[in-house]
Structure formats: C-alpha cells, structure tokens
Amino acid sequence: MKSAVGSVKNTSLSLLFSDFKEITKAKLAVSVVFSSIAGYFLGAYQISVVSLLLLTFGGYCMVGASNAFNQVIEKDLDALMNRTKNRPIPSGRMSVRTALTVAIVLTVLGVVSLFALSPKTAMFGAISIFLYTSVYTPLKTKTPLSVFVGAFPGAIPFMLGWVAATDDFGIEPGTLFMIQFFWQFPHFWALGWMLDEDYKRAGFKMLPTGKKDKGTAMQIILYTIWMIVISVIPVFGITGRLILSIPAAIIVLLAGLVMLFFALKLYEKRENVTARRLMLASVTYISLIQVIYVVDKFIS
C-alpha cells in the first residue's frame, strides 16, 4: 500500500515538473540562457561563478515568466492550435491562477537575481518581459509587425550577458543585440511558414506578406544577409572590445552563407520541408557563432 502511495506521489511530482517545464518553455529558456552566458563570457574581464549562477537563474526566471504570462493571455487561442492545445492551461492540467502565480513569482525572482548583478541588467530583463507580454503577444493577432516588435525582447539575451559582466551598455552589447535581432526574422518566419495553417486557426499573423509566397521568402533572404553582415563586422575592429579574428570571421561568414543557401532554397521551392531546414539551420547558426565568438576571445 505504501509503495502504491509513493508511486502516485512520484507520478504527480513528475507531472507537475513536466507542466512547469512546458509553461516556462524549458528548452527555449535554456537556449536563451545559453545566449546570455555567451555574452557574459565575451564581456567579462574575470569570470565570477556567483555572477554566472545569478545570470543563469535570473535569466531562466525571466524567460519562464514571459512564457507563462504568454500562455495565460493566449489560453483560448492555444486551444485552437494542434501544436499548443495540449499545453497545461488549455488541456486543463493547470489553472489560470496557478500559471499566473508561477509567472509573477518567476518575475520577482528574476528581477531580484539580475538586480544583484547590476541595476542595468535587471532593467533590460524587465523590459524584455514587458515587451514580450504587453506588446508582442497582443499584436500577434493584429499585424505581421508583431515579429518586428518581438525581435526586440528576443535579441536582449546575448546583449544582457555583456551588460551583466560589465554593468555598461555600449557598442559591444549593441552589436550583440543587432546580431540576434536580425537573426530573429529568418528564424521566426521559417517557423511561421511551417506552422502557417495552425497559426491561422488562432488568427495569428506571423508572415510579413500574410502568405507563403515569394515576397515572404525574399524578406527572409534580405534579413539573412543583414544578419551575416552584422555578424562579421567585429573583424574590422570598429566594435570596441568585441573583436573577431580573421579565421573566426571566415567561419562565421561560411555559417551565414549556409543559412543563406537554405533561404534561397525556400525562395525557389516554397515548401514546408525547405522552411524546416532553414529553421534548423538558423538554430544551429546562432548557437555556433556564439561559441565561435567566445572561443575566439580566449584563444586570440
């Protein structure tokens, strides 16, 4: 009997943990924290384990809070889409009150943790939550410009790490911001292309032309080119302490050209499978260049 009760408790805890990961979008949150840590390594003169722990914890809390608020706001729309109808709130596994409590607690913990690093870090973290939940989320059903607005909070993490390490905002974190800002467009439009039918069920307007056409594909190409240009600019020595060696810049350029290749293929074929390849290439690209930037700093 005790064994059966213990098994039920373990199952319940497992489900609660699973729902927590889903309400905070754990995989996305971890990738965002990875960006922040990369920015921290780039900006830091000396590595502080305590600062890294605060950044990791605070960063996850802030992203998790944004996602939880988002799922509270979009609970009825999530129920209409195949990819989101089994989320904790629309499936009935978590109440709106519980999800809202999780979001508020994570916001407080995140702001406090980032404030312990520096007030500027906490400020940018708070701005990202506000823009994501109060501007980007409501705009998704109104206009395709929501992706432009959403690119601002989406681009903050890479920059946030530098600010956390230096308590300063200048050309270096500004450049990191711009890299991730322009990356947002090919990434999310490729995702929007793949999920267009599902998004339309909820009334989301994610593609710039509203259609899976050459116009959307051309904009993906243009933003990919801008992303490549910004990513290699540090090799010219005009971005302060953010410097990229020639070998590292060549690798970054080649990685960008691979992504551009898939963008051109999407323009040519306009198929979901091609959009998926571009989306996967974009995820690989942003993680790869962050690693390259950090490794290049420490070996150059």
Coordinates of C-alpha atoms in Angstrom, one line a residue:
M1 CA 0.0 0.0 0.0
K2 CA 2.8 2.4 0.9
S3 CA 4.5 1.5 -2.3
A4 CA 1.4 2.4 -4.3
V5 CA 1.0 5.7 -2.5
G6 CA 4.7 6.5 -3.1
S7 CA 4.3 5.7 -6.8
V8 CA 1.3 8.0 -7.1
K9 CA 3.2 10.8 -5.4
N10 CA 6.2 10.3 -7.7
T11 CA 3.9 10.3 -10.7
S12 CA 2.2 13.6 -9.5
L13 CA 5.5 15.3 -8.9
S14 CA 6.7 14.1 -12.3
L15 CA 3.6 15.6 -14.0
L16 CA 4.0 18.9 -12.0
F17 CA 7.6 19.2 -13.1
S18 CA 6.6 18.4 -16.7
D19 CA 4.0 21.1 -16.7
F20 CA 6.4 23.6 -15.1
K21 CA 8.8 22.9 -18.0
E22 CA 6.1 23.3 -20.5
I23 CA 4.6 26.5 -19.0
T24 CA 8.1 28.1 -18.9
K25 CA 9.1 26.5 -22.3
A26 CA 12.2 25.0 -20.7
K27 CA 14.1 24.2 -24.0
L28 CA 13.6 27.8 -25.2
A29 CA 14.6 29.2 -21.8
V30 CA 17.8 27.1 -21.7
S31 CA 18.8 28.3 -25.2
V32 CA 18.1 31.9 -24.1
V33 CA 20.2 31.4 -21.0
F34 CA 23.0 30.0 -23.2
S35 CA 23.0 33.2 -25.2
S36 CA 23.3 35.3 -22.0
I37 CA 26.2 33.2 -20.8
A38 CA 28.0 33.6 -24.1
G39 CA 27.5 37.4 -23.8
Y40 CA 28.8 37.3 -20.3
F41 CA 32.0 35.4 -21.3
L42 CA 32.6 37.9 -24.1
G43 CA 32.2 40.9 -21.7
A44 CA 33.9 39.6 -18.6
Y45 CA 37.4 40.6 -17.6
Q46 CA 37.3 37.9 -14.9
I47 CA 34.8 35.0 -14.6
S48 CA 32.7 35.0 -11.5
V49 CA 30.9 31.8 -10.6
V50 CA 28.4 33.6 -8.4
S51 CA 27.6 36.1 -11.3
L52 CA 27.2 33.2 -13.7
L53 CA 24.8 31.4 -11.3
L54 CA 22.8 34.6 -10.8
L55 CA 22.6 35.2 -14.5
T56 CA 21.6 31.6 -15.2
F57 CA 18.9 31.6 -12.6
G58 CA 17.6 35.1 -13.2
G59 CA 17.7 34.6 -17.0
Y60 CA 15.6 31.4 -16.8
C61 CA 13.2 33.0 -14.4
M62 CA 12.7 36.0 -16.8
V63 CA 12.2 33.8 -19.9
G64 CA 10.0 31.4 -17.9
A65 CA 7.9 34.3 -16.6
S66 CA 7.4 35.7 -20.2
N67 CA 6.3 32.4 -21.5
A68 CA 3.9 31.7 -18.6
F69 CA 2.3 35.2 -19.0
N70 CA 2.1 34.5 -22.7
Q71 CA 0.3 31.2 -22.2
V72 CA -2.2 32.8 -19.7
I73 CA -3.0 35.5 -22.2
E74 CA -3.3 33.1 -25.2
K75 CA -5.0 30.2 -23.4
D76 CA -8.1 30.3 -25.6
L77 CA -6.1 30.7 -28.8
D78 CA -3.7 27.9 -27.8
A79 CA -6.8 25.6 -27.5
L80 CA -7.4 26.1 -31.3
M81 CA -4.0 25.0 -32.5
N82 CA -2.7 21.5 -32.8
R83 CA 0.8 22.4 -31.5
T84 CA -0.5 24.1 -28.4
K85 CA -3.8 22.5 -27.4
N86 CA -2.1 20.1 -25.0
R87 CA -0.3 22.8 -23.1
P88 CA -1.0 22.9 -19.3
I89 CA -3.8 25.5 -19.4
P90 CA -5.9 24.6 -22.4
S91 CA -5.7 20.9 -21.5
G92 CA -7.0 21.7 -18.0
R93 CA -4.0 20.4 -16.2
M94 CA -3.1 23.8 -14.8
S95 CA -5.5 26.6 -13.7
V96 CA -5.0 30.2 -14.9
R97 CA -4.5 31.3 -11.3
T98 CA -1.7 28.8 -10.8
A99 CA 0.0 29.8 -14.1
L100 CA -0.3 33.4 -13.2
T101 CA 1.2 32.8 -9.8
V102 CA 4.1 31.0 -11.4
A103 CA 4.6 33.9 -13.8
I104 CA 4.6 36.5 -11.0
V105 CA 6.9 34.5 -8.7
L106 CA 9.4 34.0 -11.5
T107 CA 9.3 37.7 -12.5
V108 CA 10.1 38.7 -8.9
L109 CA 12.9 36.1 -8.5
G110 CA 14.3 37.0 -11.9
V111 CA 14.4 40.8 -11.3
V112 CA 15.9 40.3 -7.9
S113 CA 18.6 37.9 -9.2
L114 CA 19.5 40.2 -12.1
F115 CA 19.5 43.3 -9.9
A116 CA 22.1 41.6 -7.7
L117 CA 24.3 41.6 -10.8
S118 CA 23.5 45.2 -11.7
P119 CA 20.5 47.5 -12.0
K120 CA 21.0 47.8 -15.8
T121 CA 20.8 44.0 -16.1
A122 CA 17.6 43.9 -14.2
M123 CA 16.2 46.8 -16.2
F124 CA 16.8 45.1 -19.5
G125 CA 15.4 41.9 -18.2
A126 CA 12.2 43.7 -17.1
I127 CA 11.9 45.5 -20.4
S128 CA 12.1 42.1 -22.2
I129 CA 9.2 40.7 -20.2
F130 CA 7.1 43.9 -20.7
L131 CA 7.7 44.0 -24.5
Y132 CA 7.1 40.2 -24.9
T133 CA 3.8 40.0 -22.9
S134 CA 2.3 43.5 -23.2
V135 CA 3.2 44.4 -26.8
Y136 CA 4.3 41.4 -28.9
T137 CA 1.7 39.0 -27.6
P138 CA -1.4 41.2 -28.2
L139 CA 0.0 42.2 -31.7
K140 CA 0.3 38.6 -33.0
T141 CA -3.4 38.6 -34.0
K142 CA -3.3 42.2 -35.3
T143 CA -0.4 42.6 -37.6
P144 CA 2.7 40.8 -39.0
L145 CA 4.7 43.7 -37.5
S146 CA 4.4 41.7 -34.2
V147 CA 7.5 39.8 -35.3
F148 CA 9.4 43.1 -35.6
V149 CA 8.3 44.0 -32.1
G150 CA 9.1 40.5 -30.7
A151 CA 12.6 40.7 -32.2
F152 CA 13.5 43.3 -29.5
P153 CA 13.0 41.2 -26.4
G154 CA 14.3 38.2 -28.4
A155 CA 17.5 40.0 -29.1
I156 CA 18.2 41.1 -25.5
P157 CA 19.7 37.9 -24.0
F158 CA 23.0 37.9 -25.9
M159 CA 23.4 41.6 -25.0
L160 CA 22.3 41.0 -21.5
G161 CA 25.2 38.8 -20.6
W162 CA 27.7 41.5 -21.6
V163 CA 25.8 44.1 -19.5
A164 CA 25.8 41.7 -16.6
A165 CA 29.5 41.3 -16.8
T166 CA 30.4 45.0 -17.3
D167 CA 27.4 47.0 -15.9
D168 CA 27.8 49.0 -19.1
F169 CA 25.9 49.4 -22.4
G170 CA 27.9 50.5 -25.4
I171 CA 28.8 49.5 -28.9
E172 CA 29.8 45.9 -27.9
P173 CA 26.5 44.8 -26.4
G174 CA 24.7 46.9 -29.1
T175 CA 26.4 44.8 -31.7
L176 CA 25.5 41.5 -30.0
F177 CA 21.9 42.8 -29.8
M178 CA 21.9 43.6 -33.6
I179 CA 23.2 40.1 -34.5
Q180 CA 20.4 38.4 -32.6
F181 CA 17.8 41.0 -33.7
F182 CA 18.3 40.4 -37.4
W183 CA 18.6 36.6 -36.8
Q184 CA 15.0 36.6 -35.4
F185 CA 13.4 37.3 -38.8
P186 CA 14.6 34.3 -40.9
H187 CA 14.2 32.1 -37.8
F188 CA 10.6 33.0 -36.9
W189 CA 9.4 33.4 -40.5
A190 CA 10.7 30.0 -41.3
L191 CA 8.9 28.7 -38.3
G192 CA 5.8 30.7 -39.2
W193 CA 6.0 29.3 -42.7
M194 CA 6.0 25.7 -41.4
L195 CA 3.1 26.4 -39.0
D196 CA 1.1 28.8 -41.1
E197 CA -2.1 26.7 -41.2
D198 CA -2.0 26.2 -37.5
Y199 CA -1.3 29.8 -36.8
K200 CA -4.2 30.9 -39.0
R201 CA -6.6 28.7 -36.9
A202 CA -5.9 31.1 -34.0
G203 CA -5.8 34.2 -36.1
F204 CA -2.1 34.8 -35.7
K205 CA -0.5 37.0 -38.4
M206 CA 3.2 35.8 -38.5
L207 CA 4.3 36.0 -42.1
P208 CA 5.3 39.5 -43.4
T209 CA 3.0 39.3 -46.5
G210 CA 0.5 37.0 -44.8
K211 CA 1.2 34.3 -47.3
K212 CA 3.8 31.6 -48.0
D213 CA 4.9 33.4 -51.2
K214 CA 8.0 34.8 -52.9
G215 CA 7.5 38.1 -51.1
T216 CA 7.9 36.5 -47.7
A217 CA 10.8 34.4 -48.9
M218 CA 12.6 37.5 -50.3
Q219 CA 12.3 39.3 -47.0
I220 CA 13.8 36.2 -45.3
I221 CA 16.8 36.4 -47.7
L222 CA 17.3 40.2 -47.1
Y223 CA 17.3 39.8 -43.3
T224 CA 19.6 36.9 -43.5
I225 CA 22.1 39.0 -45.5
W226 CA 21.9 41.8 -42.9
M227 CA 22.4 39.2 -40.2
I228 CA 25.6 38.0 -41.9
V229 CA 26.9 41.5 -42.4
I230 CA 26.4 42.4 -38.7
S231 CA 27.9 39.1 -37.5
V232 CA 31.3 39.7 -39.3
I233 CA 31.6 43.5 -38.5
P234 CA 33.7 42.9 -35.4
V235 CA 36.5 41.6 -37.6
F236 CA 37.1 45.2 -38.8
G237 CA 38.0 46.4 -35.2
I238 CA 35.2 49.1 -35.0
T239 CA 33.2 47.5 -32.2
G240 CA 35.3 48.3 -29.2
R241 CA 36.4 45.3 -27.1
L242 CA 34.2 43.0 -29.2
I243 CA 36.8 41.7 -31.7
L244 CA 36.7 38.8 -34.1
S245 CA 39.8 37.3 -35.7
I246 CA 40.0 36.7 -39.4
P247 CA 39.8 32.9 -39.1
A248 CA 36.8 33.2 -36.8
A249 CA 35.2 35.7 -39.1
I250 CA 35.6 33.3 -42.1
I251 CA 33.9 30.5 -40.1
V252 CA 31.1 32.9 -39.1
L253 CA 30.7 34.0 -42.7
L254 CA 30.6 30.4 -44.0
A255 CA 27.9 29.5 -41.4
G256 CA 25.9 32.5 -42.5
L257 CA 26.2 31.5 -46.2
V258 CA 24.9 28.0 -45.3
M259 CA 21.9 29.7 -43.8
L260 CA 21.5 32.0 -46.8
F261 CA 21.6 28.9 -49.0
F262 CA 18.6 27.5 -47.3
A263 CA 16.8 30.8 -47.5
L264 CA 17.4 30.9 -51.3
K265 CA 16.1 27.3 -51.5
L266 CA 12.9 28.4 -49.7
Y267 CA 12.5 31.2 -52.3
E268 CA 13.0 28.6 -55.0
K269 CA 10.7 25.8 -53.7
R270 CA 8.4 27.4 -51.2
E271 CA 7.8 24.1 -49.4
N272 CA 7.4 23.4 -45.7
V273 CA 10.3 20.9 -45.7
T274 CA 12.6 23.7 -47.0
A275 CA 11.3 26.1 -44.3
R276 CA 12.1 23.4 -41.7
R277 CA 15.7 23.1 -43.0
L278 CA 16.1 26.9 -42.8
M279 CA 14.7 26.9 -39.2
L280 CA 17.1 24.2 -38.1
A281 CA 20.0 25.9 -39.8
S282 CA 19.1 29.2 -38.0
V283 CA 19.1 27.4 -34.6
T284 CA 22.5 25.9 -35.4
Y285 CA 23.8 29.2 -36.7
I286 CA 23.1 31.3 -33.6
S287 CA 24.5 28.7 -31.2
L288 CA 27.5 28.1 -33.4
I289 CA 28.5 31.8 -33.7
Q290 CA 28.1 32.4 -30.0
V291 CA 30.5 29.5 -29.3
I292 CA 32.9 30.8 -32.0
Y293 CA 32.9 34.4 -30.6
V294 CA 33.7 33.1 -27.1
V295 CA 36.4 30.6 -28.2
D296 CA 38.0 33.2 -30.4
K297 CA 38.1 35.7 -27.5
F298 CA 40.1 33.3 -25.3
I299 CA 42.4 31.9 -27.9
S300 CA 43.2 35.1 -29.8

